Short mmCIF file of C-alpha atoms and ligand atoms in Angstrom, two decimals:
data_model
loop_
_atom_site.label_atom_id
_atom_site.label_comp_id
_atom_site.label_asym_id
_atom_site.label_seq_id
_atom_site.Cartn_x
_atom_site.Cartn_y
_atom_site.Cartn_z
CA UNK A 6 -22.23 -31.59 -8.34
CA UNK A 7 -18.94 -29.60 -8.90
CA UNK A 8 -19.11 -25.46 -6.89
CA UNK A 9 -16.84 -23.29 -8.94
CA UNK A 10 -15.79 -19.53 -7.81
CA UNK A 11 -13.12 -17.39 -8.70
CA UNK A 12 -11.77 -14.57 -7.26
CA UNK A 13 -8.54 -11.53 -7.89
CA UNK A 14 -5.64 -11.01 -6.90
CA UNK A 15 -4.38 -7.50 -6.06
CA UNK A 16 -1.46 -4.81 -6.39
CA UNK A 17 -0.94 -1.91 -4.39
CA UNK A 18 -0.54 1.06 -6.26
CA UNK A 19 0.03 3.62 -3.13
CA UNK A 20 0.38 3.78 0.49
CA UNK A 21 2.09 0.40 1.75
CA UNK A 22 3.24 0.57 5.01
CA UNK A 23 2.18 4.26 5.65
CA UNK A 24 -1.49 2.94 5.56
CA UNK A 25 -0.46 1.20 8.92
CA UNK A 26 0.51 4.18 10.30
CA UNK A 27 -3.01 5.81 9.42
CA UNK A 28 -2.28 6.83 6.05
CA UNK A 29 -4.53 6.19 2.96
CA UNK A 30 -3.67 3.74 0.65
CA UNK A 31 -5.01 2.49 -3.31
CA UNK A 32 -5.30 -0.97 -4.54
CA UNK A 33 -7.09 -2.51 -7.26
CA UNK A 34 -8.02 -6.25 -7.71
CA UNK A 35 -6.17 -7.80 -11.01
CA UNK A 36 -7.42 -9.76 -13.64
CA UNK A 37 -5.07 -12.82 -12.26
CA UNK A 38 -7.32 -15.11 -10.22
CA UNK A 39 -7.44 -17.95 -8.50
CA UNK A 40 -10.22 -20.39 -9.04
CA UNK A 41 -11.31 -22.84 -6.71
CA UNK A 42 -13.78 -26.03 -7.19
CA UNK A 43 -16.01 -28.12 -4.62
CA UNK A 44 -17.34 -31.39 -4.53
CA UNK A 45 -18.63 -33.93 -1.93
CA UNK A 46 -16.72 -37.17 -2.00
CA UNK A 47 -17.91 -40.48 -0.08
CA UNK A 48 -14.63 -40.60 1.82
CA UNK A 49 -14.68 -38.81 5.22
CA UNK A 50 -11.71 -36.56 4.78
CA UNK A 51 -11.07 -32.34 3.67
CA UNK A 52 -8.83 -33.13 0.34
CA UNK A 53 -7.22 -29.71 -0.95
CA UNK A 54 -5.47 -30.24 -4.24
CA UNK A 55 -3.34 -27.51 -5.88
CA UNK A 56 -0.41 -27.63 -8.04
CA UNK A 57 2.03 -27.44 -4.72
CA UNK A 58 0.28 -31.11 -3.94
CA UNK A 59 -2.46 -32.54 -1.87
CA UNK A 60 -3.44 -32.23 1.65
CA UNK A 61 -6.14 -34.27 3.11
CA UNK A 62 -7.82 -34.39 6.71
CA UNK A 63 -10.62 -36.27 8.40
CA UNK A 64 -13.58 -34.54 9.30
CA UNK A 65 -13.07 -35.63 12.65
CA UNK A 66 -9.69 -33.57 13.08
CA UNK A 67 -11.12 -30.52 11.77
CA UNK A 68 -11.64 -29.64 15.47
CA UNK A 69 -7.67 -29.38 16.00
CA UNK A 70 -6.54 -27.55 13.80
CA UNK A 71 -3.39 -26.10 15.52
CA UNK A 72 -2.17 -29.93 14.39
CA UNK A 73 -2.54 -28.88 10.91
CA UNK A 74 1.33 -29.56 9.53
CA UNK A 75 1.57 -27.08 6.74
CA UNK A 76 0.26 -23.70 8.72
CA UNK A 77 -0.83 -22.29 5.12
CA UNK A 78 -3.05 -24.70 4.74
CA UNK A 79 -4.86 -24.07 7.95
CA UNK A 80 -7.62 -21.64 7.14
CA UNK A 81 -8.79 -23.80 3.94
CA UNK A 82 -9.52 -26.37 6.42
CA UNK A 83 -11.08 -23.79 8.47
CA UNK A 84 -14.05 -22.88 5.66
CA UNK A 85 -14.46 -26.89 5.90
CA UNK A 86 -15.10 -27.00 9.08
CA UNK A 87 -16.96 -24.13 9.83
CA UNK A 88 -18.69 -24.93 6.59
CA UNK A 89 -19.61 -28.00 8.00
CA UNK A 90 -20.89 -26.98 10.88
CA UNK A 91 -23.15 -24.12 9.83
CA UNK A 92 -25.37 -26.97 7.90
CA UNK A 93 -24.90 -29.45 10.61
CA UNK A 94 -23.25 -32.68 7.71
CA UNK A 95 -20.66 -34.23 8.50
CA UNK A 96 -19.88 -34.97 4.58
CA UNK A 97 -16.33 -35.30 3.12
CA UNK A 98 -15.41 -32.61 0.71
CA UNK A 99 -12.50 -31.96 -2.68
CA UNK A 100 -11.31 -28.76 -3.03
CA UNK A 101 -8.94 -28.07 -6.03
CA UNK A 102 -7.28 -25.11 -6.16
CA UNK A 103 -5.99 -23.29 -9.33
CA UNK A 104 -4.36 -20.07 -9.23
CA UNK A 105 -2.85 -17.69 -12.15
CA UNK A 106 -1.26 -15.89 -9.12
CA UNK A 107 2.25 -16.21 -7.94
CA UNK A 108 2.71 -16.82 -4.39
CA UNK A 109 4.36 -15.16 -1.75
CA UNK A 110 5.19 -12.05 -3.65
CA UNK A 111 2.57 -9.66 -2.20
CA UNK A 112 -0.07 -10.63 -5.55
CA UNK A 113 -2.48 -11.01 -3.03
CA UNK A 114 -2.98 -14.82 -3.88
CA UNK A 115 -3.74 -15.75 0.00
CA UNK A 116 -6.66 -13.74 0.33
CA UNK A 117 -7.92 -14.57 -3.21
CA UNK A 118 -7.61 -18.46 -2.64
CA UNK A 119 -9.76 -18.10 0.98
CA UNK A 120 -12.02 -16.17 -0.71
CA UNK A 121 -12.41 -18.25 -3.61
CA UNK A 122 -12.69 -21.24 -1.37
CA UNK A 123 -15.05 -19.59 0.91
CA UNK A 124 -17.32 -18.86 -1.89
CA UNK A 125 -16.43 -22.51 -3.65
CA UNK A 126 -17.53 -24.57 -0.75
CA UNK A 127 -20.10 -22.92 0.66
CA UNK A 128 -21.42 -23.11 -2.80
CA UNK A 129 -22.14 -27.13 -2.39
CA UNK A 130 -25.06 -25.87 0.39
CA UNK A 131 -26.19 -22.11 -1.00
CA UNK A 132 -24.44 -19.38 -2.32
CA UNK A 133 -22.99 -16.83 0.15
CA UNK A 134 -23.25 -12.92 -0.60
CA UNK A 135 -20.51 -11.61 -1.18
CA UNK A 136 -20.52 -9.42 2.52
CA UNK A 137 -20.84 -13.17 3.93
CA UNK A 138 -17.90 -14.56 1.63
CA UNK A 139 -15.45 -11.61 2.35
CA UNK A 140 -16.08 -12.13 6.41
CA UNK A 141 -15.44 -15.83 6.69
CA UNK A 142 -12.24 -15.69 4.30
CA UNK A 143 -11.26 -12.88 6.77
CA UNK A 144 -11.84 -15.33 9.57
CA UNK A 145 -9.66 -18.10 7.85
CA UNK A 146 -6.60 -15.67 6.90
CA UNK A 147 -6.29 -14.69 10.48
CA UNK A 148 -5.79 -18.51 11.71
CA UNK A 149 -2.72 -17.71 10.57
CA UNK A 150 -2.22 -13.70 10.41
CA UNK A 151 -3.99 -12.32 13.81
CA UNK A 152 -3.55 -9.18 12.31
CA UNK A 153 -4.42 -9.10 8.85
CA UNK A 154 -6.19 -6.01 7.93
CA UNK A 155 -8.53 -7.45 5.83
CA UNK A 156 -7.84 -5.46 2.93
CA UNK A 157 -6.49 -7.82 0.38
CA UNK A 158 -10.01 -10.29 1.06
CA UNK A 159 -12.25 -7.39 0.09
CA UNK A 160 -11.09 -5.75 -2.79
CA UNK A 161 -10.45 -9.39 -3.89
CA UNK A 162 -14.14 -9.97 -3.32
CA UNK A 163 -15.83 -6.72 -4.44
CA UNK A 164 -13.04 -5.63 -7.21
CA UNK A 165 -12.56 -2.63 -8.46
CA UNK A 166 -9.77 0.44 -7.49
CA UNK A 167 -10.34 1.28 -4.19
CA UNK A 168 -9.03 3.31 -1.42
CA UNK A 169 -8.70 2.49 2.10
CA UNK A 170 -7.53 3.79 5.52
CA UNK A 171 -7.97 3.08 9.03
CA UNK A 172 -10.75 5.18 10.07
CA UNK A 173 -12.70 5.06 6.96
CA UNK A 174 -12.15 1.81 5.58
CA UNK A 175 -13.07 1.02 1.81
CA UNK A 176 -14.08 4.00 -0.24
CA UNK A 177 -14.60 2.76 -4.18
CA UNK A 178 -12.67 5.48 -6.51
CA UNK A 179 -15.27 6.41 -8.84
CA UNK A 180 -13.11 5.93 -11.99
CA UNK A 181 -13.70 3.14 -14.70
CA UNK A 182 -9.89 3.37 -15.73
CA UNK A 183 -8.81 0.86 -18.01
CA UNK A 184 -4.72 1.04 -16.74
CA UNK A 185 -1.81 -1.60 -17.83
CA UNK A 186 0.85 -2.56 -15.31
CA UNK A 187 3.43 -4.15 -16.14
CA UNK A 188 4.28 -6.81 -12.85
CA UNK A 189 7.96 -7.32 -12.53
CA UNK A 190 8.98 -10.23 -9.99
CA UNK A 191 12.41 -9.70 -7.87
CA UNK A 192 12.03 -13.89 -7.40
CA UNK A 193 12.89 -12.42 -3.93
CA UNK A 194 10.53 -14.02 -1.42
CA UNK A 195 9.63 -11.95 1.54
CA UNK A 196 7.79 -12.34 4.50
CA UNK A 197 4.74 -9.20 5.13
CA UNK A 198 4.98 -9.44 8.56
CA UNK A 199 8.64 -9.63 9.29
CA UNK A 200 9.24 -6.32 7.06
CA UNK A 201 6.49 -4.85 8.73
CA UNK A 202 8.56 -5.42 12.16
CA UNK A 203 11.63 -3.62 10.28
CA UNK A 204 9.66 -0.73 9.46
CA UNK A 205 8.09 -0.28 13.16
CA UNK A 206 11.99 -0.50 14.20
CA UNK A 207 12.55 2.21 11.68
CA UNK A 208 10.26 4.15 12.63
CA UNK A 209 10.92 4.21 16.49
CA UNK A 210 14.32 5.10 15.68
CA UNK A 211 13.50 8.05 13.89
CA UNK A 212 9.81 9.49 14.94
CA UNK A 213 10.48 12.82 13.43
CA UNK A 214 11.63 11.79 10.38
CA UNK A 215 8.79 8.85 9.92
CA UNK A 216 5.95 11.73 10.32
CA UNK A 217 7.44 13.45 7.87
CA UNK A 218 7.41 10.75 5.27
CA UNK A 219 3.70 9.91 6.48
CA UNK A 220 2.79 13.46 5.28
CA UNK A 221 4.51 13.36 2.12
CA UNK A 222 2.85 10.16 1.47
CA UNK A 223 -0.60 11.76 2.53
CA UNK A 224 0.28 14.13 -0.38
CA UNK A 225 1.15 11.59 -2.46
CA UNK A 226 -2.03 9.52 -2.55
CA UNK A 227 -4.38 12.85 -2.51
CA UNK A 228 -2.96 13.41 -5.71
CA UNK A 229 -2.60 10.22 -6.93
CA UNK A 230 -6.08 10.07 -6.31
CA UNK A 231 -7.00 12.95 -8.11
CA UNK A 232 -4.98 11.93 -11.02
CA UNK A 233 -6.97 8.56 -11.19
CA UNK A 234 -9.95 10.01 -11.59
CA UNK A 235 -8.57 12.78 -14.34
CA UNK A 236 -6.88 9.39 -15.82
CA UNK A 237 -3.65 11.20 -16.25
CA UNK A 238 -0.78 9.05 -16.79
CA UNK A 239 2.38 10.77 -16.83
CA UNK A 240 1.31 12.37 -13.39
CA UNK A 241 0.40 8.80 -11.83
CA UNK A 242 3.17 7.73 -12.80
CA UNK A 243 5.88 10.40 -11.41
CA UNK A 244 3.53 9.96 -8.12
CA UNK A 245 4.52 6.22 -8.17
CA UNK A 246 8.50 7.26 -8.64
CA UNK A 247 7.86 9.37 -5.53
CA UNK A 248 6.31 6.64 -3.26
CA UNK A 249 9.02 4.39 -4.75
CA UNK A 250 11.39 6.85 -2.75
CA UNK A 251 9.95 7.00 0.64
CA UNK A 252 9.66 3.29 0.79
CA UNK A 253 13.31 3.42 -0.25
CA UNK A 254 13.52 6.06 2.77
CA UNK A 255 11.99 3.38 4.99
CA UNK A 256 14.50 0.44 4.01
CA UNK A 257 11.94 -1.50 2.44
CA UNK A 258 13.58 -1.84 -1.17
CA UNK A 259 16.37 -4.05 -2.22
CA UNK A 260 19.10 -3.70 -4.84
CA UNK A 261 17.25 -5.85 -7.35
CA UNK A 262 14.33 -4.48 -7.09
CA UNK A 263 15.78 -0.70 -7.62
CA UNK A 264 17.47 -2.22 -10.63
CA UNK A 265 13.69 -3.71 -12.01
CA UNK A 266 12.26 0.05 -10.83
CA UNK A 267 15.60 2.01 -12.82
CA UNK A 268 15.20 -0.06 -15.80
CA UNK A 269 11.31 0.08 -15.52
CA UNK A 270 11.58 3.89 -16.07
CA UNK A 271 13.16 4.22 -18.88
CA UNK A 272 10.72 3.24 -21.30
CA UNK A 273 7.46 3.29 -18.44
CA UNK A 274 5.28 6.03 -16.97
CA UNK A 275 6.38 5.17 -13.33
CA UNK A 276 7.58 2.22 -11.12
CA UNK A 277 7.40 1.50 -7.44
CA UNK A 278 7.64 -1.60 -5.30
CA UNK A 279 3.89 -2.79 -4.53
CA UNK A 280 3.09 -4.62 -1.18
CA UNK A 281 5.67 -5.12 1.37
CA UNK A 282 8.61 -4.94 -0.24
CA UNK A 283 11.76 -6.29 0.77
CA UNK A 284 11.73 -8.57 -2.47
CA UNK A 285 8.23 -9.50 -4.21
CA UNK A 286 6.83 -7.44 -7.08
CA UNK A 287 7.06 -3.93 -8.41
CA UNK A 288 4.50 -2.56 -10.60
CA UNK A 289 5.46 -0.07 -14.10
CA UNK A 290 2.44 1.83 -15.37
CA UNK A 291 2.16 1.49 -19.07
CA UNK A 292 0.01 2.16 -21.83
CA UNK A 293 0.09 0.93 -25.89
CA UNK A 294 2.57 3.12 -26.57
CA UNK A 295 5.35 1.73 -24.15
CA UNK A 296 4.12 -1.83 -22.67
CA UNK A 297 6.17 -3.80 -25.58
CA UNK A 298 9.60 -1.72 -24.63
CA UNK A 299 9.22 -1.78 -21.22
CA UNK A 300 8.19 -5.98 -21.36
CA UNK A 301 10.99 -6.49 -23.66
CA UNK A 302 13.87 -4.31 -21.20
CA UNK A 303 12.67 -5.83 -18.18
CA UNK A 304 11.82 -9.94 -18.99
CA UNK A 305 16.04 -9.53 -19.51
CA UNK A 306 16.28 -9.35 -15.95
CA UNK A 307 12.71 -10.82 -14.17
CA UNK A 308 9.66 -12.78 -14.66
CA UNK A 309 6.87 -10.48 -15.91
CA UNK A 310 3.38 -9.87 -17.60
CA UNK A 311 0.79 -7.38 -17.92
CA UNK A 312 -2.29 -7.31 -15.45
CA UNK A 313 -5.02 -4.75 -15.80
CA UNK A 314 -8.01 -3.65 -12.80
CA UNK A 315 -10.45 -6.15 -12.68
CA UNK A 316 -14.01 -4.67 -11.69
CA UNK A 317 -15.67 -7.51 -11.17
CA UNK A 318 -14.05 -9.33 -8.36
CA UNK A 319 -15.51 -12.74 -6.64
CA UNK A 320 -17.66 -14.67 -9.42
CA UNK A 321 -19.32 -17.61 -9.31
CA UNK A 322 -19.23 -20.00 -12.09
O1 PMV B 17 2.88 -8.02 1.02
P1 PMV B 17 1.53 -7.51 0.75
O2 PMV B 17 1.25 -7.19 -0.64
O3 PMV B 17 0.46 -8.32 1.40
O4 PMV B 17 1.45 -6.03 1.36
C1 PMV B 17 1.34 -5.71 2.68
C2 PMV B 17 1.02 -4.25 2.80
C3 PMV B 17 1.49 -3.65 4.10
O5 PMV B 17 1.08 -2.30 4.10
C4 PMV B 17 3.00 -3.69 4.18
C5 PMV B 17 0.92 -4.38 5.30
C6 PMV B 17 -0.57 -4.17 5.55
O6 PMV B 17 -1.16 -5.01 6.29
O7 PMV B 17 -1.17 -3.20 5.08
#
């Protein structure tokens, strides 16, 4: 018996960074996934297979996992285990991973793969809900992230545009809008929490001029959000050229990636970085009428392709 679940990645369209600092921020889930699929095997061992190579580990380790080498490979191991536990078997288990993602850009293909494995091997026993799914991969990403928000695991799970502060948490934007981004990749691989770190420095260093920002930004994603639900395009857009500059502002950009956001414009609607910055991805909104220009302009220069919002999020197979 083969388990099979899929789940999103994501992009942020607003709000990065500021949302730490109590702002609002918008993300969707994308229609790149990551699929991942279960089955028992007779040896005694956790095997995770992906296209970066094959891990395995006795079920009798699973107990230590602060041994586990390769630290991103620690919370698959942890679904295993806890896995195991919750139905009392001590049964050796194949996971294969598959992901249309790339990694380490801020795609959001972390969360997606711990929530499709969440969903995947739990599968092999009874299906989870998805509120059960989306607080075990939680659990797993922070094996190795003690801080992770949690924010790229749900809207991976549930889908959708959503927005999402501190107080408040997830709030779905009641809009069924069928936008094109265009995902340019800087091939510059950053590290979340060490640009995080740069931008608390920032900000210490210059607390006037940070609350500032944070109120622009408030401005910015109030109208953003307002724009997504009027579906207005040239407006998002200019919004996304105007978060693009405060997370300039905030040293988060890099030359390359200004280049991919200056070229971007020429042809697109807007352009900003999306996710932490300091390399990874920026997003161009498009539509029919300029997604073949702006492809064309900027696959001279990056690695790119067209996502759209997914609304459907985790599924099983
Ligand atoms: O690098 P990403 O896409 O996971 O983005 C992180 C977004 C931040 O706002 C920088 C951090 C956070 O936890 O919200």
């Amino acid at each position: 018996m083969k388990s099979i679940a899929s789940a999103p990645g994501k992009i942020i369209l607003f709000g990065e960074h500021f949302v730490i600092y109590g702002v609002k921020a918008v993300l969707c889930s994308t229609d790149k996934r990551i699929t991942a699929t279960s089955q028992f095997v007779d040896e005694k061992i956790i095997r995770i297979r992906s296209s970066f190579g094959e891990w395995n580990m006795n079920i009798d380790s699973l107990n230590n996992l602060e041994n586990v080498q390769q630290k991103f490979m620690k919370p698959f191991f942890y679904i295993a285990k806890k896995t195991l536990m919750e139905n009392s078997i001590k049964q050796g288990i194949e996971i294969v991973i598959e992901s249309e993602i790339p990694p380490g850009v801020g795609l959001g293909s972390s969360s997606a793969a711990c929530v499709a494995v969440a969903a995947s091997v739990n599968g092999l026993f009874h299906k989870l809900s998805k509120d059960e799914v989306v607080k075990l991969a939680i659990q797993a990403e922070r094996t190795i992230f003690e801080q992770n928000s949690g924010a790229d695991a749900s809207v991976s799970t549930f889908g959708g545009l959503v927005s999402y502060d501190l107080k408040e948490g997830f709030q779905p934007i009641p809009s069924r809008n069928d936008l094109s981004f265009i995902i340019s990749n800087s091939a510059q691989v950053h590290n979340t929490q060490d640009v995080v770190k740069q931008v608390r420095k920032f900000k210490e260093k210059n607390e006037d001029l940070f609350n500032k920002l944070c109120n622009e930004e408030t401005d910015i994603v109030n109208n953003a959000i307002t724009s997504l639900k009027e579906n207005n395009l040239n407006k998002l857009g200019s919004l996304m050229l105007k978060n693009h500059e405060l997370l300039r502002q905030i040293g988060v950009s890099t030359e390359k990636i200004d280049l991919l956001v200056h070229e971007a414009r020429k042809t697109a609607h807007g352009a900003k970085i999306t996710g932490a910055g300091g390399g990874g991805c920026i997003i161009a909104l498009v539509d029919n009428s300029n997604t073949k220009d702006t492809l064309d302009n900027l696959r001279k220069i990056s690695d790119c392709f067209i996502t759209k919002i997914d609304y459907s999020g985790l599924q099983y197979a």
